[in-house]
Amino acid sequence: MDVTPTTDLPEPRRLGALARLAPEPMKVVLNWGRRYSLWVFNFGLACCAIEFIAASMARHDFIRLGVIPFAPGPRQADLMVVSGTVTDKMAPAVKRLYEQMPEPKYVISFGACSNCGGPYWDSYSVTKGVDQIIPVDVYVPGCPPRPEALLQGVLKLQDKIANESVAERYATPSGSAAQPTAGELTSGLVEPPRRAPVPPEGDR
């Protein structure tokens, strides 16, 4: 009896030995920790930022969901909330700060302006959605959305993190480019100035 499958299954992605051999309970614990310790880097650009601030105040208090607002900077943040109109002039700053955030990092697009440009979608200077420059995990619609909408968006993101696979997020797919070497990563850096050798004591 021929048991050969009729469809070709894709080759599984490869990851480091520790990640592949980690037991499933350990992966659940890691996802649980990321899910309930989201440090937020708020990128408030317009009126939606007021709704974000309202969601962090005592009435709604999204800290009870494990979301800590106002991270000291992008290097201490897990979640970027883009709330407001992203202009073409501001887009490079949004992208640069996103790239400074360490992995794993997530993005919530909060409000119609950051989703698609909102009422200014046909303006010559407005970016047609923050997803044109950075990847977005959750979209929260509204103009402006209420704080409850942000809480729902956070819950959706937490569900996504809970079901996340480390291998799918970080592994290099088969056939894609290999990871860059240390030499390739440092090739564009400026070399430090070379100091002249100090002569011995007797030659001074």
Tab-separated table of C-alpha atoms in Angstrom:
chain	number	residue	atom	x	y	z
A	1	MET	CA	0.000	0.000	0.000
A	2	ASP	CA	1.406	3.326	-1.049
A	3	VAL	CA	1.320	5.862	1.828
A	4	THR	CA	3.201	8.623	0.013
A	5	PRO	CA	1.421	11.950	0.639
A	6	THR	CA	-0.107	13.518	-2.428
A	7	THR	CA	0.840	17.075	-1.464
A	8	ASP	CA	4.320	18.385	-0.814
A	9	LEU	CA	4.533	19.868	2.653
A	10	PRO	CA	6.723	22.964	3.076
A	11	GLU	CA	10.057	22.375	4.775
A	12	PRO	CA	9.875	23.465	8.419
A	13	ARG	CA	11.800	26.567	9.337
A	14	ARG	CA	14.998	26.074	11.274
A	15	LEU	CA	15.889	27.737	14.539
A	16	GLY	CA	18.598	27.335	17.138
A	17	ALA	CA	18.826	24.009	18.963
A	18	LEU	CA	17.732	25.465	22.299
A	19	ALA	CA	14.595	27.014	20.830
A	20	ARG	CA	13.685	23.865	18.910
A	21	LEU	CA	14.250	21.572	21.890
A	22	ALA	CA	12.524	23.812	24.427
A	23	PRO	CA	9.476	22.085	25.910
A	24	GLU	CA	6.042	23.424	25.065
A	25	PRO	CA	5.350	24.624	28.668
A	26	MET	CA	8.462	26.821	28.477
A	27	LYS	CA	7.194	28.434	25.269
A	28	VAL	CA	3.846	29.084	26.956
A	29	VAL	CA	5.606	30.751	29.888
A	30	LEU	CA	7.691	32.959	27.574
A	31	ASN	CA	4.608	34.061	25.633
A	32	TRP	CA	2.755	34.649	28.910
A	33	GLY	CA	5.559	36.919	30.109
A	34	ARG	CA	5.555	38.946	26.893
A	35	ARG	CA	1.766	39.126	26.935
A	36	TYR	CA	1.442	40.732	30.354
A	37	SER	CA	4.504	42.998	30.424
A	38	LEU	CA	4.076	45.314	27.442
A	39	TRP	CA	6.025	48.538	27.907
A	40	VAL	CA	4.418	51.112	25.621
A	41	PHE	CA	6.265	53.690	23.564
A	42	ASN	CA	3.468	56.123	22.735
A	43	PHE	CA	3.874	58.012	19.467
A	44	GLY	CA	1.169	60.640	19.955
A	45	LEU	CA	0.889	62.792	16.849
A	46	ALA	CA	-2.602	64.300	17.030
A	47	CYS	CA	-5.924	64.187	18.889
A	48	CYS	CA	-5.916	60.360	19.225
A	49	ALA	CA	-3.083	60.753	21.728
A	50	ILE	CA	-5.580	62.301	24.183
A	51	GLU	CA	-7.670	59.116	23.988
A	52	PHE	CA	-4.531	57.065	24.646
A	53	ILE	CA	-3.802	59.163	27.737
A	54	ALA	CA	-7.409	58.678	28.873
A	55	ALA	CA	-7.013	54.905	28.538
A	56	SER	CA	-4.004	55.025	30.876
A	57	MET	CA	-5.780	57.091	33.538
A	58	ALA	CA	-7.743	55.789	36.539
A	59	ARG	CA	-11.119	55.431	34.797
A	60	HIS	CA	-9.918	52.820	32.280
A	61	ASP	CA	-6.483	51.920	33.695
A	62	PHE	CA	-4.945	49.608	31.110
A	63	ILE	CA	-2.128	48.834	33.551
A	64	ARG	CA	-4.488	46.169	34.927
A	65	LEU	CA	-4.039	44.380	31.584
A	66	GLY	CA	-0.264	44.318	31.971
A	67	VAL	CA	0.342	47.348	29.754
A	68	ILE	CA	2.829	49.815	31.240
A	69	PRO	CA	2.546	53.265	29.611
A	70	PHE	CA	5.283	55.759	28.812
A	71	ALA	CA	8.451	53.688	28.491
A	72	PRO	CA	11.627	55.748	29.032
A	73	GLY	CA	12.596	55.320	25.388
A	74	PRO	CA	12.364	52.986	22.386
A	75	ARG	CA	15.107	50.692	23.713
A	76	GLN	CA	13.001	49.868	26.776
A	77	ALA	CA	9.703	49.424	24.885
A	78	ASP	CA	7.874	46.362	23.558
A	79	LEU	CA	4.825	48.042	22.006
A	80	MET	CA	4.570	51.168	19.875
A	81	VAL	CA	1.154	52.817	19.765
A	82	VAL	CA	0.973	55.234	16.831
A	83	SER	CA	-1.919	57.581	17.572
A	84	GLY	CA	-2.538	60.439	15.187
A	85	THR	CA	-1.742	61.735	11.728
A	86	VAL	CA	1.550	60.477	10.290
A	87	THR	CA	2.933	63.023	7.850
A	88	ASP	CA	5.606	62.328	5.269
A	89	LYS	CA	7.945	64.554	7.254
A	90	MET	CA	7.374	62.576	10.471
A	91	ALA	CA	7.484	59.123	8.821
A	92	PRO	CA	11.320	58.762	8.919
A	93	ALA	CA	11.308	59.504	12.665
A	94	VAL	CA	8.609	56.889	13.286
A	95	LYS	CA	10.577	54.289	11.338
A	96	ARG	CA	13.883	55.156	13.035
A	97	LEU	CA	12.397	54.867	16.538
A	98	TYR	CA	10.679	51.596	15.607
A	99	GLU	CA	13.997	50.160	14.458
A	100	GLN	CA	15.565	51.132	17.800
A	101	MET	CA	13.069	48.966	19.700
A	102	PRO	CA	14.407	45.513	20.664
A	103	GLU	CA	12.744	42.301	19.538
A	104	PRO	CA	10.088	41.145	20.137
A	105	LYS	CA	8.240	44.360	19.282
A	106	TYR	CA	4.667	45.070	18.316
A	107	VAL	CA	2.709	47.973	16.816
A	108	ILE	CA	-0.872	49.153	17.354
A	109	SER	CA	-2.203	51.663	14.828
A	110	PHE	CA	-4.664	53.749	16.837
A	111	GLY	CA	-7.199	55.815	14.922
A	112	ALA	CA	-8.215	56.452	11.334
A	113	CYS	CA	-5.322	58.827	10.641
A	114	SER	CA	-2.624	56.290	11.468
A	115	ASN	CA	-4.623	53.488	9.808
A	116	CYS	CA	-5.130	55.095	6.397
A	117	GLY	CA	-4.687	58.871	6.627
A	118	GLY	CA	-8.192	59.488	7.963
A	119	PRO	CA	-9.881	62.716	6.817
A	120	TYR	CA	-6.521	63.838	5.389
A	121	TRP	CA	-6.004	60.782	3.183
A	122	ASP	CA	-5.873	62.911	-0.001
A	123	SER	CA	-3.413	65.465	1.386
A	124	TYR	CA	-0.084	65.839	-0.380
A	125	SER	CA	1.815	65.631	2.933
A	126	VAL	CA	0.053	62.796	4.807
A	127	THR	CA	1.261	59.183	4.783
A	128	LYS	CA	-1.534	56.817	3.728
A	129	GLY	CA	-1.257	54.709	6.871
A	130	VAL	CA	1.632	53.944	9.199
A	131	ASP	CA	1.776	50.431	7.707
A	132	GLN	CA	3.444	52.019	4.678
A	133	ILE	CA	6.634	52.368	6.748
A	134	ILE	CA	6.463	49.828	9.623
A	135	PRO	CA	4.582	46.530	10.144
A	136	VAL	CA	1.351	46.817	12.147
A	137	ASP	CA	-0.056	44.044	14.346
A	138	VAL	CA	-3.443	45.511	15.363
A	139	TYR	CA	-5.563	48.275	13.816
A	140	VAL	CA	-7.979	50.246	16.018
A	141	PRO	CA	-10.563	52.147	13.900
A	142	GLY	CA	-12.297	55.386	14.839
A	143	CYS	CA	-11.900	59.145	14.580
A	144	PRO	CA	-10.987	59.377	17.346
A	145	PRO	CA	-11.453	55.923	18.908
A	146	ARG	CA	-12.675	55.750	22.465
A	147	PRO	CA	-10.357	54.430	25.211
A	148	GLU	CA	-12.399	51.213	25.299
A	149	ALA	CA	-11.393	50.609	21.679
A	150	LEU	CA	-7.712	50.756	22.663
A	151	LEU	CA	-8.371	48.272	25.478
A	152	GLN	CA	-9.965	45.915	22.936
A	153	GLY	CA	-6.970	46.370	20.636
A	154	VAL	CA	-4.614	45.490	23.485
A	155	LEU	CA	-6.617	42.332	24.224
A	156	LYS	CA	-6.438	41.339	20.536
A	157	LEU	CA	-2.670	41.856	20.574
A	158	GLN	CA	-2.307	39.801	23.740
A	159	ASP	CA	-4.236	36.950	22.130
A	160	LYS	CA	-1.890	37.140	19.158
A	161	ILE	CA	1.174	37.048	21.430
A	162	ALA	CA	-0.231	34.072	23.385
A	163	ASN	CA	-0.520	32.010	20.182
A	164	GLU	CA	2.790	33.188	18.750
A	165	SER	CA	5.446	30.737	17.650
A	166	VAL	CA	9.042	31.817	18.191
A	167	ALA	CA	10.149	29.703	15.234
A	168	GLU	CA	7.681	31.344	12.850
A	169	ARG	CA	8.605	34.849	14.000
A	170	TYR	CA	12.393	34.638	14.004
A	171	ALA	CA	13.531	31.657	11.937
A	172	THR	CA	15.006	32.136	8.491
A	173	PRO	CA	12.819	30.400	5.863
A	174	SER	CA	14.417	27.758	3.678
A	175	GLY	CA	15.898	29.258	0.533
A	176	SER	CA	16.083	32.813	1.871
A	177	ALA	CA	19.237	34.810	2.420
A	178	ALA	CA	21.460	33.685	5.282
A	179	GLN	CA	21.992	35.815	8.362
A	180	PRO	CA	24.685	38.502	7.846
A	181	THR	CA	28.104	37.866	9.310
A	182	ALA	CA	29.794	40.109	11.852
A	183	GLY	CA	32.059	41.480	9.132
A	184	GLU	CA	29.092	42.467	6.978
A	185	LEU	CA	27.382	44.165	9.904
A	186	THR	CA	30.455	46.262	10.748
A	187	SER	CA	31.554	47.027	7.187
A	188	GLY	CA	29.802	50.402	7.065
A	189	LEU	CA	31.000	51.640	10.440
A	190	VAL	CA	33.576	54.414	10.790
A	191	GLU	CA	36.954	53.225	11.998
A	192	PRO	CA	38.229	54.904	15.186
A	193	PRO	CA	41.274	57.174	14.755
A	194	ARG	CA	44.580	55.415	15.246
A	195	ARG	CA	46.811	56.818	17.980
A	196	ALA	CA	50.522	57.269	17.442
A	197	PRO	CA	52.687	54.875	19.503
A	198	VAL	CA	54.124	56.358	22.686
A	199	PRO	CA	57.967	56.366	22.650
A	200	PRO	CA	59.797	54.645	25.494
A	201	GLU	CA	60.940	56.661	28.503
A	202	GLY	CA	64.601	56.741	27.441
A	203	ASP	CA	63.830	58.221	23.991
A	204	ARG	CA	61.906	61.252	25.291
